PDB file of N, CA and C and ligand atoms in Angstrom:
ATOM      1  N   MET S1312       1.095 -15.410  -4.981  1.00  0.00           N
ATOM      2  CA  MET S1312       2.348 -15.056  -4.000  1.00  0.00           C
ATOM      3  C   MET S1312       2.886 -16.102  -3.138  1.00  0.00           C
ATOM      4  N   GLY S1313       4.167 -16.003  -2.358  1.00  0.00           N
ATOM      5  CA  GLY S1313       4.454 -17.060  -1.484  1.00  0.00           C
ATOM      6  C   GLY S1313       5.279 -17.775  -2.120  1.00  0.00           C
ATOM      7  N   ARG S1314       5.590 -17.733  -3.483  1.00  0.00           N
ATOM      8  CA  ARG S1314       6.633 -18.346  -4.088  1.00  0.00           C
ATOM      9  C   ARG S1314       7.999 -17.631  -4.013  1.00  0.00           C
ATOM     10  N   SER S1315       8.805 -18.704  -3.493  1.00  0.00           N
ATOM     11  CA  SER S1315      10.267 -18.068  -3.371  1.00  0.00           C
ATOM     12  C   SER S1315      11.153 -18.659  -4.494  1.00  0.00           C
ATOM     13  N   THR S1316      12.373 -18.148  -4.701  1.00  0.00           N
ATOM     14  CA  THR S1316      13.146 -18.624  -5.757  1.00  0.00           C
ATOM     15  C   THR S1316      14.774 -18.472  -5.262  1.00  0.00           C
ATOM     16  N   GLU S1317      15.393 -19.276  -5.107  1.00  0.00           N
ATOM     17  CA  GLU S1317      16.735 -19.595  -4.477  1.00  0.00           C
ATOM     18  C   GLU S1317      17.839 -18.883  -5.553  1.00  0.00           C
ATOM     19  N   ALA S1318      18.373 -17.867  -5.196  1.00  0.00           N
ATOM     20  CA  ALA S1318      19.404 -17.175  -6.119  1.00  0.00           C
ATOM     21  C   ALA S1318      20.468 -16.680  -5.413  1.00  0.00           C
ATOM     22  N   SER S1319      21.484 -16.276  -6.231  1.00  0.00           N
ATOM     23  CA  SER S1319      22.494 -15.739  -5.593  1.00  0.00           C
ATOM     24  C   SER S1319      22.510 -14.155  -5.952  1.00  0.00           C
ATOM     25  N   ALA S1320      23.235 -13.659  -5.007  1.00  0.00           N
ATOM     26  CA  ALA S1320      23.278 -12.010  -5.218  1.00  0.00           C
ATOM     27  C   ALA S1320      24.750 -11.740  -5.134  1.00  0.00           C
ATOM     28  N   ALA S1321      25.363 -10.974  -5.993  1.00  0.00           N
ATOM     29  CA  ALA S1321      26.727 -10.380  -5.896  1.00  0.00           C
ATOM     30  C   ALA S1321      26.747  -9.490  -4.961  1.00  0.00           C
ATOM     31  N   GLY S1322      27.610  -9.487  -3.926  1.00  0.00           N
ATOM     32  CA  GLY S1322      27.746  -8.406  -3.038  1.00  0.00           C
ATOM     33  C   GLY S1322      29.135  -7.646  -3.042  1.00  0.00           C
ATOM     34  N   ASP S1323      29.279  -6.561  -2.860  1.00  0.00           N
ATOM     35  CA  ASP S1323      30.699  -5.906  -3.105  1.00  0.00           C
ATOM     36  C   ASP S1323      31.146  -5.969  -1.833  1.00  0.00           C
ATOM     37  N   ARG S1324      32.018  -6.922  -1.528  1.00  0.00           N
ATOM     38  CA  ARG S1324      32.753  -6.976  -0.236  1.00  0.00           C
ATOM     39  C   ARG S1324      34.138  -6.349   0.019  1.00  0.00           C
ATOM     40  N   GLY S1325      34.625  -5.255  -0.630  1.00  0.00           N
ATOM     41  CA  GLY S1325      35.513  -4.467  -0.440  1.00  0.00           C
ATOM     42  C   GLY S1325      36.378  -4.166  -1.711  1.00  0.00           C
ATOM     43  N   ARG S1326      37.089  -3.236  -1.728  1.00  0.00           N
ATOM     44  CA  ARG S1326      37.939  -2.948  -2.530  1.00  0.00           C
ATOM     45  C   ARG S1326      39.388  -2.958  -2.014  1.00  0.00           C
ATOM     46  N   GLN S1327      40.453  -3.298  -3.042  1.00  0.00           N
ATOM     47  CA  GLN S1327      41.654  -2.928  -2.720  1.00  0.00           C
ATOM     48  C   GLN S1327      42.443  -2.243  -3.891  1.00  0.00           C
ATOM     49  N   THR S1328      43.160  -1.512  -3.323  1.00  0.00           N
ATOM     50  CA  THR S1328      43.840  -0.309  -4.352  1.00  0.00           C
ATOM     51  C   THR S1328      45.321  -0.542  -3.701  1.00  0.00           C
ATOM     52  N   SER S1329      45.900  -0.863  -5.202  1.00  0.00           N
ATOM     53  CA  SER S1329      47.617  -1.111  -5.248  1.00  0.00           C
ATOM     54  C   SER S1329      48.275   0.113  -6.099  1.00  0.00           C
ATOM     55  N   SER S1330      49.411   0.305  -6.170  1.00  0.00           N
ATOM     56  CA  SER S1330      50.219   1.092  -7.197  1.00  0.00           C
ATOM     57  C   SER S1330      51.370   0.369  -7.830  1.00  0.00           C
ATOM     58  N   ASN S1331      51.667   0.258  -8.870  1.00  0.00           N
ATOM     59  CA  ASN S1331      52.857  -0.384  -9.473  1.00  0.00           C
ATOM     60  C   ASN S1331      54.059   0.261  -9.391  1.00  0.00           C
ATOM     61  N   GLY S1332      53.727   1.778  -8.804  1.00  0.00           N
ATOM     62  CA  GLY S1332      54.904   2.502  -9.032  1.00  0.00           C
ATOM     63  C   GLY S1332      55.092   3.715  -9.867  1.00  0.00           C
ATOM     64  N   ALA S1333      54.234   3.316 -10.936  1.00  0.00           N
ATOM     65  CA  ALA S1333      54.514   4.000 -12.236  1.00  0.00           C
ATOM     66  C   ALA S1333      53.280   4.962 -12.309  1.00  0.00           C
ATOM     67  N   GLY S1334      52.625   5.155 -11.220  1.00  0.00           N
ATOM     68  CA  GLY S1334      51.524   6.133 -11.505  1.00  0.00           C
ATOM     69  C   GLY S1334      50.348   5.516 -11.911  1.00  0.00           C
ATOM     70  N   VAL S1335      50.177   4.059 -12.012  1.00  0.00           N
ATOM     71  CA  VAL S1335      48.986   3.129 -12.271  1.00  0.00           C
ATOM     72  C   VAL S1335      48.526   2.837 -11.357  1.00  0.00           C
ATOM     73  N   VAL S1336      47.306   3.000 -10.914  1.00  0.00           N
ATOM     74  CA  VAL S1336      46.650   2.423  -9.890  1.00  0.00           C
ATOM     75  C   VAL S1336      45.659   1.432 -10.246  1.00  0.00           C
ATOM     76  N   THR S1337      45.762   0.303  -9.644  1.00  0.00           N
ATOM     77  CA  THR S1337      44.734  -0.841 -10.181  1.00  0.00           C
ATOM     78  C   THR S1337      43.674  -0.969  -8.767  1.00  0.00           C
ATOM     79  N   ILE S1338      42.421  -0.970  -9.252  1.00  0.00           N
ATOM     80  CA  ILE S1338      41.498  -1.113  -8.300  1.00  0.00           C
ATOM     81  C   ILE S1338      40.936  -2.737  -8.420  1.00  0.00           C
ATOM     82  N   LYS S1339      41.084  -3.449  -7.351  1.00  0.00           N
ATOM     83  CA  LYS S1339      40.440  -5.087  -7.598  1.00  0.00           C
ATOM     84  C   LYS S1339      39.150  -4.909  -6.643  1.00  0.00           C
ATOM     85  N   THR S1340      38.023  -5.417  -7.086  1.00  0.00           N
ATOM     86  CA  THR S1340      36.841  -5.350  -6.419  1.00  0.00           C
ATOM     87  C   THR S1340      36.457  -7.212  -6.192  1.00  0.00           C
ATOM     88  N   VAL S1341      36.626  -7.319  -5.032  1.00  0.00           N
ATOM     89  CA  VAL S1341      36.280  -8.760  -4.405  1.00  0.00           C
ATOM     90  C   VAL S1341      34.642  -8.769  -4.190  1.00  0.00           C
ATOM     91  N   TYR S1342      34.144  -9.838  -4.847  1.00  0.00           N
ATOM     92  CA  TYR S1342      32.703 -10.288  -5.049  1.00  0.00           C
ATOM     93  C   TYR S1342      32.359 -11.656  -3.905  1.00  0.00           C
ATOM     94  N   ALA S1343      31.603 -11.662  -3.263  1.00  0.00           N
ATOM     95  CA  ALA S1343      31.257 -12.860  -2.626  1.00  0.00           C
ATOM     96  C   ALA S1343      29.726 -13.106  -3.054  1.00  0.00           C
ATOM     97  N   PHE S1344      29.471 -14.347  -3.228  1.00  0.00           N
ATOM     98  CA  PHE S1344      28.175 -14.623  -3.637  1.00  0.00           C
ATOM     99  C   PHE S1344      27.111 -15.333  -2.326  1.00  0.00           C
ATOM    100  N   VAL S1345      26.408 -14.501  -2.091  1.00  0.00           N
ATOM    101  CA  VAL S1345      25.307 -14.895  -0.889  1.00  0.00           C
ATOM    102  C   VAL S1345      23.965 -15.250  -1.286  1.00  0.00           C
ATOM    103  N   PRO S1346      23.556 -16.461  -0.923  1.00  0.00           N
ATOM    104  CA  PRO S1346      22.525 -17.041  -1.365  1.00  0.00           C
ATOM    105  C   PRO S1346      21.129 -16.077  -0.714  1.00  0.00           C
ATOM    106  N   HIS S1347      20.335 -15.964  -1.736  1.00  0.00           N
ATOM    107  CA  HIS S1347      19.211 -14.809  -1.061  1.00  0.00           C
ATOM    108  C   HIS S1347      17.729 -15.678  -1.550  1.00  0.00           C
ATOM    109  N   THR S1348      16.913 -15.342  -0.860  1.00  0.00           N
ATOM    110  CA  THR S1348      15.526 -15.658  -1.198  1.00  0.00           C
ATOM    111  C   THR S1348      14.657 -14.454  -1.882  1.00  0.00           C
ATOM    112  N   LEU S1349      13.933 -14.503  -2.996  1.00  0.00           N
ATOM    113  CA  LEU S1349      13.125 -13.178  -3.566  1.00  0.00           C
ATOM    114  C   LEU S1349      11.928 -13.713  -3.407  1.00  0.00           C
ATOM    115  N   ARG S1350      10.936 -12.906  -2.743  1.00  0.00           N
ATOM    116  CA  ARG S1350       9.533 -13.390  -2.483  1.00  0.00           C
ATOM    117  C   ARG S1350       8.905 -11.815  -2.841  1.00  0.00           C
ATOM    118  N   ALA S1351       7.386 -12.020  -3.004  1.00  0.00           N
ATOM    119  CA  ALA S1351       6.671 -10.331  -2.823  1.00  0.00           C
ATOM    120  C   ALA S1351       6.753  -9.729  -1.527  1.00  0.00           C
ATOM    121  N   ASP S1352       7.108  -8.643  -1.740  1.00  0.00           N
ATOM    122  CA  ASP S1352       7.255  -7.773  -0.667  1.00  0.00           C
ATOM    123  C   ASP S1352       6.081  -7.787   0.533  1.00  0.00           C
ATOM    124  N   PRO S1353       6.002  -8.333   1.507  1.00  0.00           N
ATOM    125  CA  PRO S1353       4.782  -8.540   2.460  1.00  0.00           C
ATOM    126  C   PRO S1353       4.222  -7.307   2.873  1.00  0.00           C
ATOM    127  N   ASP S1354       5.068  -5.971   2.953  1.00  0.00           N
ATOM    128  CA  ASP S1354       5.006  -4.677   3.248  1.00  0.00           C
ATOM    129  C   ASP S1354       4.201  -4.018   2.199  1.00  0.00           C
ATOM    130  N   ALA S1355       4.143  -4.338   0.836  1.00  0.00           N
ATOM    131  CA  ALA S1355       3.721  -3.562  -0.100  1.00  0.00           C
ATOM    132  C   ALA S1355       2.216  -4.102  -0.677  1.00  0.00           C
ATOM    133  N   GLU S1356       1.796  -3.336  -1.499  1.00  0.00           N
ATOM    134  CA  GLU S1356       0.147  -3.502  -2.244  1.00  0.00           C
ATOM    135  C   GLU S1356       0.880  -4.751  -2.896  1.00  0.00           C
ATOM    136  N   SER S1357      -0.144  -5.624  -3.380  1.00  0.00           N
ATOM    137  CA  SER S1357       0.146  -6.818  -4.230  1.00  0.00           C
ATOM    138  C   SER S1357       0.589  -6.296  -5.711  1.00  0.00           C
ATOM    139  N   ALA S1358      -0.147  -5.441  -6.122  1.00  0.00           N
ATOM    140  CA  ALA S1358       0.508  -4.864  -7.614  1.00  0.00           C
ATOM    141  C   ALA S1358      -0.133  -3.461  -7.495  1.00  0.00           C
ATOM    142  N   ILE S1359       0.301  -2.748  -8.589  1.00  0.00           N
ATOM    143  CA  ILE S1359      -0.326  -1.537  -8.828  1.00  0.00           C
ATOM    144  C   ILE S1359      -0.292  -1.372 -10.510  1.00  0.00           C
ATOM    145  N   PHE S1360      -1.978  -1.060 -10.806  1.00  0.00           N
ATOM    146  CA  PHE S1360      -1.960  -1.098 -12.223  1.00  0.00           C
ATOM    147  C   PHE S1360      -2.151   0.200 -12.725  1.00  0.00           C
ATOM    148  N   GLU S1361      -1.507   0.491 -13.768  1.00  0.00           N
ATOM    149  CA  GLU S1361      -1.972   1.821 -14.476  1.00  0.00           C
ATOM    150  C   GLU S1361      -1.923   1.651 -15.941  1.00  0.00           C
ATOM    151  N   ALA S1362      -2.873   2.498 -16.700  1.00  0.00           N
ATOM    152  CA  ALA S1362      -2.585   2.522 -18.352  1.00  0.00           C
ATOM    153  C   ALA S1362      -2.130   3.784 -18.694  1.00  0.00           C
ATOM    154  N   GLU S1363      -1.402   3.939 -19.763  1.00  0.00           N
ATOM    155  CA  GLU S1363      -1.007   5.085 -20.561  1.00  0.00           C
ATOM    156  C   GLU S1363      -1.433   4.827 -21.936  1.00  0.00           C
ATOM    157  N   CYS S1364      -1.664   6.293 -22.303  1.00  0.00           N
ATOM    158  CA  CYS S1364      -2.121   6.568 -23.712  1.00  0.00           C
ATOM    159  C   CYS S1364      -0.623   6.540 -24.524  1.00  0.00           C
ATOM    160  N   THR S1365      -0.792   5.790 -25.707  1.00  0.00           N
ATOM    161  CA  THR S1365       0.507   5.637 -26.587  1.00  0.00           C
ATOM    162  C   THR S1365       0.535   6.756 -27.693  1.00  0.00           C
ATOM    163  N   THR S1366      -0.684   7.752 -27.545  1.00  0.00           N
ATOM    164  CA  THR S1366      -0.755   8.676 -28.699  1.00  0.00           C
ATOM    165  C   THR S1366      -0.191  10.053 -27.923  1.00  0.00           C
ATOM    166  N   PHE S1367      -0.271  10.142 -26.768  1.00  0.00           N
ATOM    167  CA  PHE S1367      -0.023  11.535 -26.072  1.00  0.00           C
ATOM    168  C   PHE S1367       0.350  11.194 -24.711  1.00  0.00           C
ATOM    169  N   ASP S1368       0.888  11.956 -23.914  1.00  0.00           N
ATOM    170  CA  ASP S1368       1.324  11.928 -22.797  1.00  0.00           C
ATOM    171  C   ASP S1368       0.012  11.718 -21.597  1.00  0.00           C
ATOM    172  N   ALA S1369      -0.401  10.940 -21.563  1.00  0.00           N
ATOM    173  CA  ALA S1369      -1.701  10.645 -20.413  1.00  0.00           C
ATOM    174  C   ALA S1369      -1.731   9.410 -19.969  1.00  0.00           C
ATOM    175  N   ARG S1370      -2.138   9.536 -18.352  1.00  0.00           N
ATOM    176  CA  ARG S1370      -1.715   8.299 -17.900  1.00  0.00           C
ATOM    177  C   ARG S1370      -2.932   8.297 -16.942  1.00  0.00           C
ATOM    178  N   SER S1371      -3.440   7.121 -16.561  1.00  0.00           N
ATOM    179  CA  SER S1371      -4.639   6.678 -15.677  1.00  0.00           C
ATOM    180  C   SER S1371      -4.126   7.135 -14.076  1.00  0.00           C
ATOM    181  N   GLN S1372      -5.039   7.218 -13.257  1.00  0.00           N
ATOM    182  CA  GLN S1372      -4.711   7.144 -11.710  1.00  0.00           C
ATOM    183  C   GLN S1372      -4.179   5.574 -11.386  1.00  0.00           C
ATOM    184  N   PRO S1373      -3.230   5.661 -10.570  1.00  0.00           N
ATOM    185  CA  PRO S1373      -3.133   4.155 -10.159  1.00  0.00           C
ATOM    186  C   PRO S1373      -4.084   3.344  -9.583  1.00  0.00           C
ATOM    187  N   SER S1374      -4.090   1.946  -9.789  1.00  0.00           N
ATOM    188  CA  SER S1374      -5.264   1.271  -9.311  1.00  0.00           C
ATOM    189  C   SER S1374      -4.706   0.047  -8.398  1.00  0.00           C
ATOM    190  N   SER S1375      -4.699  -0.062  -7.164  1.00  0.00           N
ATOM    191  CA  SER S1375      -4.107  -1.140  -6.620  1.00  0.00           C
ATOM    192  C   SER S1375      -5.053  -2.345  -6.165  1.00  0.00           C
ATOM    193  N   GLU S1376      -6.296  -2.067  -6.680  1.00  0.00           N
ATOM    194  CA  GLU S1376      -7.279  -3.213  -6.677  1.00  0.00           C
ATOM    195  C   GLU S1376      -7.157  -4.253  -7.880  1.00  0.00           C
ATOM    196  N   ASP S1377      -7.611  -3.674  -9.242  1.00  0.00           N
ATOM    197  CA  ASP S1377      -7.455  -4.639 -10.033  1.00  0.00           C
ATOM    198  C   ASP S1377      -7.365  -3.712 -11.362  1.00  0.00           C
ATOM    199  N   GLN S1378      -7.692  -4.347 -12.591  1.00  0.00           N
ATOM    200  CA  GLN S1378      -7.421  -3.462 -13.913  1.00  0.00           C
ATOM    201  C   GLN S1378      -8.799  -2.726 -14.442  1.00  0.00           C
ATOM    202  N   GLU S1379      -9.787  -3.084 -13.786  1.00  0.00           N
ATOM    203  CA  GLU S1379     -11.137  -2.621 -14.090  1.00  0.00           C
ATOM    204  C   GLU S1379     -11.138  -0.801 -14.146  1.00  0.00           C
ATOM    205  N   PRO S1380     -10.480  -0.113 -12.812  1.00  0.00           N
ATOM    206  CA  PRO S1380     -10.644   1.296 -13.236  1.00  0.00           C
ATOM    207  C   PRO S1380      -9.905   1.729 -14.161  1.00  0.00           C
ATOM    208  N   ILE S1381      -8.558   1.148 -14.520  1.00  0.00           N
ATOM    209  CA  ILE S1381      -7.801   1.634 -15.590  1.00  0.00           C
ATOM    210  C   ILE S1381      -8.245   1.377 -16.998  1.00  0.00           C
ATOM    211  N   GLU S1382      -9.106   0.262 -17.048  1.00  0.00           N
ATOM    212  CA  GLU S1382      -9.862  -0.233 -18.206  1.00  0.00           C
ATOM    213  C   GLU S1382     -11.036   1.062 -18.666  1.00  0.00           C
ATOM    214  N   LEU S1383     -11.562   1.425 -17.473  1.00  0.00           N
ATOM    215  CA  LEU S1383     -12.828   2.601 -17.633  1.00  0.00           C
ATOM    216  C   LEU S1383     -12.227   3.719 -17.768  1.00  0.00           C
ATOM    217  N   TRP S1384     -11.007   4.075 -17.395  1.00  0.00           N
ATOM    218  CA  TRP S1384     -10.059   5.349 -17.659  1.00  0.00           C
ATOM    219  C   TRP S1384      -9.844   5.398 -19.528  1.00  0.00           C
ATOM    220  N   ALA S1385      -9.296   4.276 -19.809  1.00  0.00           N
ATOM    221  CA  ALA S1385      -8.968   3.780 -21.203  1.00  0.00           C
ATOM    222  C   ALA S1385     -10.160   4.210 -21.854  1.00  0.00           C
ATOM    223  N   LEU S1386     -11.424   3.484 -21.658  1.00  0.00           N
ATOM    224  CA  LEU S1386     -12.328   3.619 -22.600  1.00  0.00           C
ATOM    225  C   LEU S1386     -12.830   5.316 -22.768  1.00  0.00           C
ATOM    226  N   ALA S1387     -12.961   5.861 -21.411  1.00  0.00           N
ATOM    227  CA  ALA S1387     -13.263   7.065 -21.367  1.00  0.00           C
ATOM    228  C   ALA S1387     -12.335   8.151 -22.151  1.00  0.00           C
ATOM    229  N   HIS S1388     -11.180   7.897 -21.866  1.00  0.00           N
ATOM    230  CA  HIS S1388     -10.232   8.719 -22.786  1.00  0.00           C
ATOM    231  C   HIS S1388     -10.252   8.416 -24.396  1.00  0.00           C
ATOM    232  N   THR S1389     -10.864   7.560 -24.724  1.00  0.00           N
ATOM    233  CA  THR S1389     -10.920   7.046 -25.900  1.00  0.00           C
ATOM    234  C   THR S1389     -12.224   7.935 -26.509  1.00  0.00           C
ATOM    235  N   GLY S1390     -13.122   7.888 -25.831  1.00  0.00           N
ATOM    236  CA  GLY S1390     -14.435   8.897 -25.804  1.00  0.00           C
ATOM    237  C   GLY S1390     -14.121  10.375 -26.012  1.00  0.00           C
ATOM    238  N   ARG S1391     -13.122  10.693 -25.281  1.00  0.00           N
ATOM    239  CA  ARG S1391     -12.740  12.314 -25.241  1.00  0.00           C
ATOM    240  C   ARG S1391     -11.902  12.642 -26.578  1.00  0.00           C
ATOM    241  N   THR S1392     -11.030  11.437 -26.650  1.00  0.00           N
ATOM    242  CA  THR S1392      -9.994  12.207 -27.615  1.00  0.00           C
ATOM    243  C   THR S1392      -9.852  11.535 -28.916  1.00  0.00           C
ATOM    244  N   GLY S1393     -10.554  10.198 -28.985  1.00  0.00           N
ATOM    245  CA  GLY S1393     -10.362   9.220 -30.142  1.00  0.00           C
ATOM    246  C   GLY S1393      -9.077   8.539 -30.265  1.00  0.00           C
ATOM    247  N   HIS S1394      -8.077   8.542 -29.010  1.00  0.00           N
ATOM    248  CA  HIS S1394      -7.077   8.016 -29.162  1.00  0.00           C
ATOM    249  C   HIS S1394      -7.276   6.626 -28.723  1.00  0.00           C
ATOM    250  N   THR S1395      -6.705   5.436 -29.419  1.00  0.00           N
ATOM    251  CA  THR S1395      -7.292   4.209 -29.392  1.00  0.00           C
ATOM    252  C   THR S1395      -5.954   3.216 -28.871  1.00  0.00           C
ATOM    253  N   GLY S1396      -4.448   3.656 -28.611  1.00  0.00           N
ATOM    254  CA  GLY S1396      -3.468   2.867 -28.188  1.00  0.00           C
ATOM    255  C   GLY S1396      -3.384   3.177 -26.790  1.00  0.00           C
ATOM    256  N   TYR S1397      -2.924   1.912 -26.120  1.00  0.00           N
ATOM    257  CA  TYR S1397      -2.836   2.012 -24.381  1.00  0.00           C
ATOM    258  C   TYR S1397      -1.689   1.196 -24.090  1.00  0.00           C
ATOM    259  N   ARG S1398      -0.996   1.384 -23.214  1.00  0.00           N
ATOM    260  CA  ARG S1398       0.209   0.603 -22.574  1.00  0.00           C
ATOM    261  C   ARG S1398      -0.180   0.341 -21.271  1.00  0.00           C
ATOM    262  N   GLU S1399      -0.346  -1.131 -20.664  1.00  0.00           N
ATOM    263  CA  GLU S1399      -0.536  -1.325 -19.226  1.00  0.00           C
ATOM    264  C   GLU S1399       0.521  -1.370 -18.516  1.00  0.00           C
ATOM    265  N   LEU S1400       0.632  -0.904 -17.389  1.00  0.00           N
ATOM    266  CA  LEU S1400       1.701  -0.726 -16.682  1.00  0.00           C
ATOM    267  C   LEU S1400       1.469  -1.551 -15.384  1.00  0.00           C
ATOM    268  N   VAL S1401       2.198  -2.538 -15.164  1.00  0.00           N
ATOM    269  CA  VAL S1401       2.148  -3.346 -13.739  1.00  0.00           C
ATOM    270  C   VAL S1401       3.270  -3.263 -12.645  1.00  0.00           C
ATOM    271  N   THR S1402       3.304  -2.600 -11.830  1.00  0.00           N
ATOM    272  CA  THR S1402       4.234  -2.656 -10.667  1.00  0.00           C
ATOM    273  C   THR S1402       4.032  -3.651  -9.745  1.00  0.00           C
ATOM    274  N   ARG S1403       5.076  -4.522  -9.299  1.00  0.00           N
ATOM    275  CA  ARG S1403       4.963  -5.579  -8.287  1.00  0.00           C
ATOM    276  C   ARG S1403       6.340  -5.471  -7.419  1.00  0.00           C
ATOM    277  N   PHE S1404       6.061  -5.295  -6.471  1.00  0.00           N
ATOM    278  CA  PHE S1404       7.339  -5.510  -5.109  1.00  0.00           C
ATOM    279  C   PHE S1404       8.058  -6.475  -4.844  1.00  0.00           C
ATOM    280  N   TRP S1405       9.294  -6.754  -4.998  1.00  0.00           N
ATOM    281  CA  TRP S1405       9.873  -7.839  -4.265  1.00  0.00           C
ATOM    282  C   TRP S1405      10.910  -7.439  -3.305  1.00  0.00           C
ATOM    283  N   TRP S1406      11.119  -8.521  -2.635  1.00  0.00           N
ATOM    284  CA  TRP S1406      11.786  -8.223  -1.388  1.00  0.00           C
ATOM    285  C   TRP S1406      12.904  -9.470  -1.226  1.00  0.00           C
ATOM    286  N   ALA S1407      14.371  -9.136  -1.123  1.00  0.00           N
ATOM    287  CA  ALA S1407      15.307 -10.124  -1.020  1.00  0.00           C
ATOM    288  C   ALA S1407      15.748 -10.328   0.334  1.00  0.00           C
ATOM    289  N   THR S1408      15.755 -11.401   0.825  1.00  0.00           N
ATOM    290  CA  THR S1408      16.282 -11.726   2.033  1.00  0.00           C
ATOM    291  C   THR S1408      17.509 -12.738   1.994  1.00  0.00           C
ATOM    292  N   ARG S1409      18.466 -12.464   2.762  1.00  0.00           N
ATOM    293  CA  ARG S1409      19.473 -13.646   3.056  1.00  0.00           C
ATOM    294  C   ARG S1409      18.932 -15.067   3.512  1.00  0.00           C
ATOM    295  N   SER S1410      19.281 -15.989   2.786  1.00  0.00           N
ATOM    296  CA  SER S1410      18.996 -17.286   3.295  1.00  0.00           C
ATOM    297  C   SER S1410      20.111 -18.074   3.342  1.00  0.00           C
ATOM    298  N   GLY S1411      21.456 -17.600   3.473  1.00  0.00           N
ATOM    299  CA  GLY S1411      22.647 -18.281   3.744  1.00  0.00           C
ATOM    300  C   GLY S1411      23.525 -17.820   4.631  1.00  0.00           C
TER     301      GLY S1411
HETATM  302 ZN1   ZN D2472      -4.537   9.640 -25.366  1.00  0.00          ZN
END
């Protein structure tokens, strides 16, 4: 964490509507590019880990500590069902702040 990336985000700065008199309305959207810095959300947990069975609709409880609880869930699920395929889901939270 603590890594930051400079980038630009497009912001919708307003719309202008005009008519050409023939019933055709043109909408112009004006974008301005504002520099932002993207970093890990300081108010969020570092990451949330989950495992999902790829055979049927079953998912572990989320773990915000590490992968061990979801690995144990997957092994127990295999023991109960014989299912052998899993998908790991990792959720991380970002926060963009205006830097320009
Ligand atoms: Zn399963």
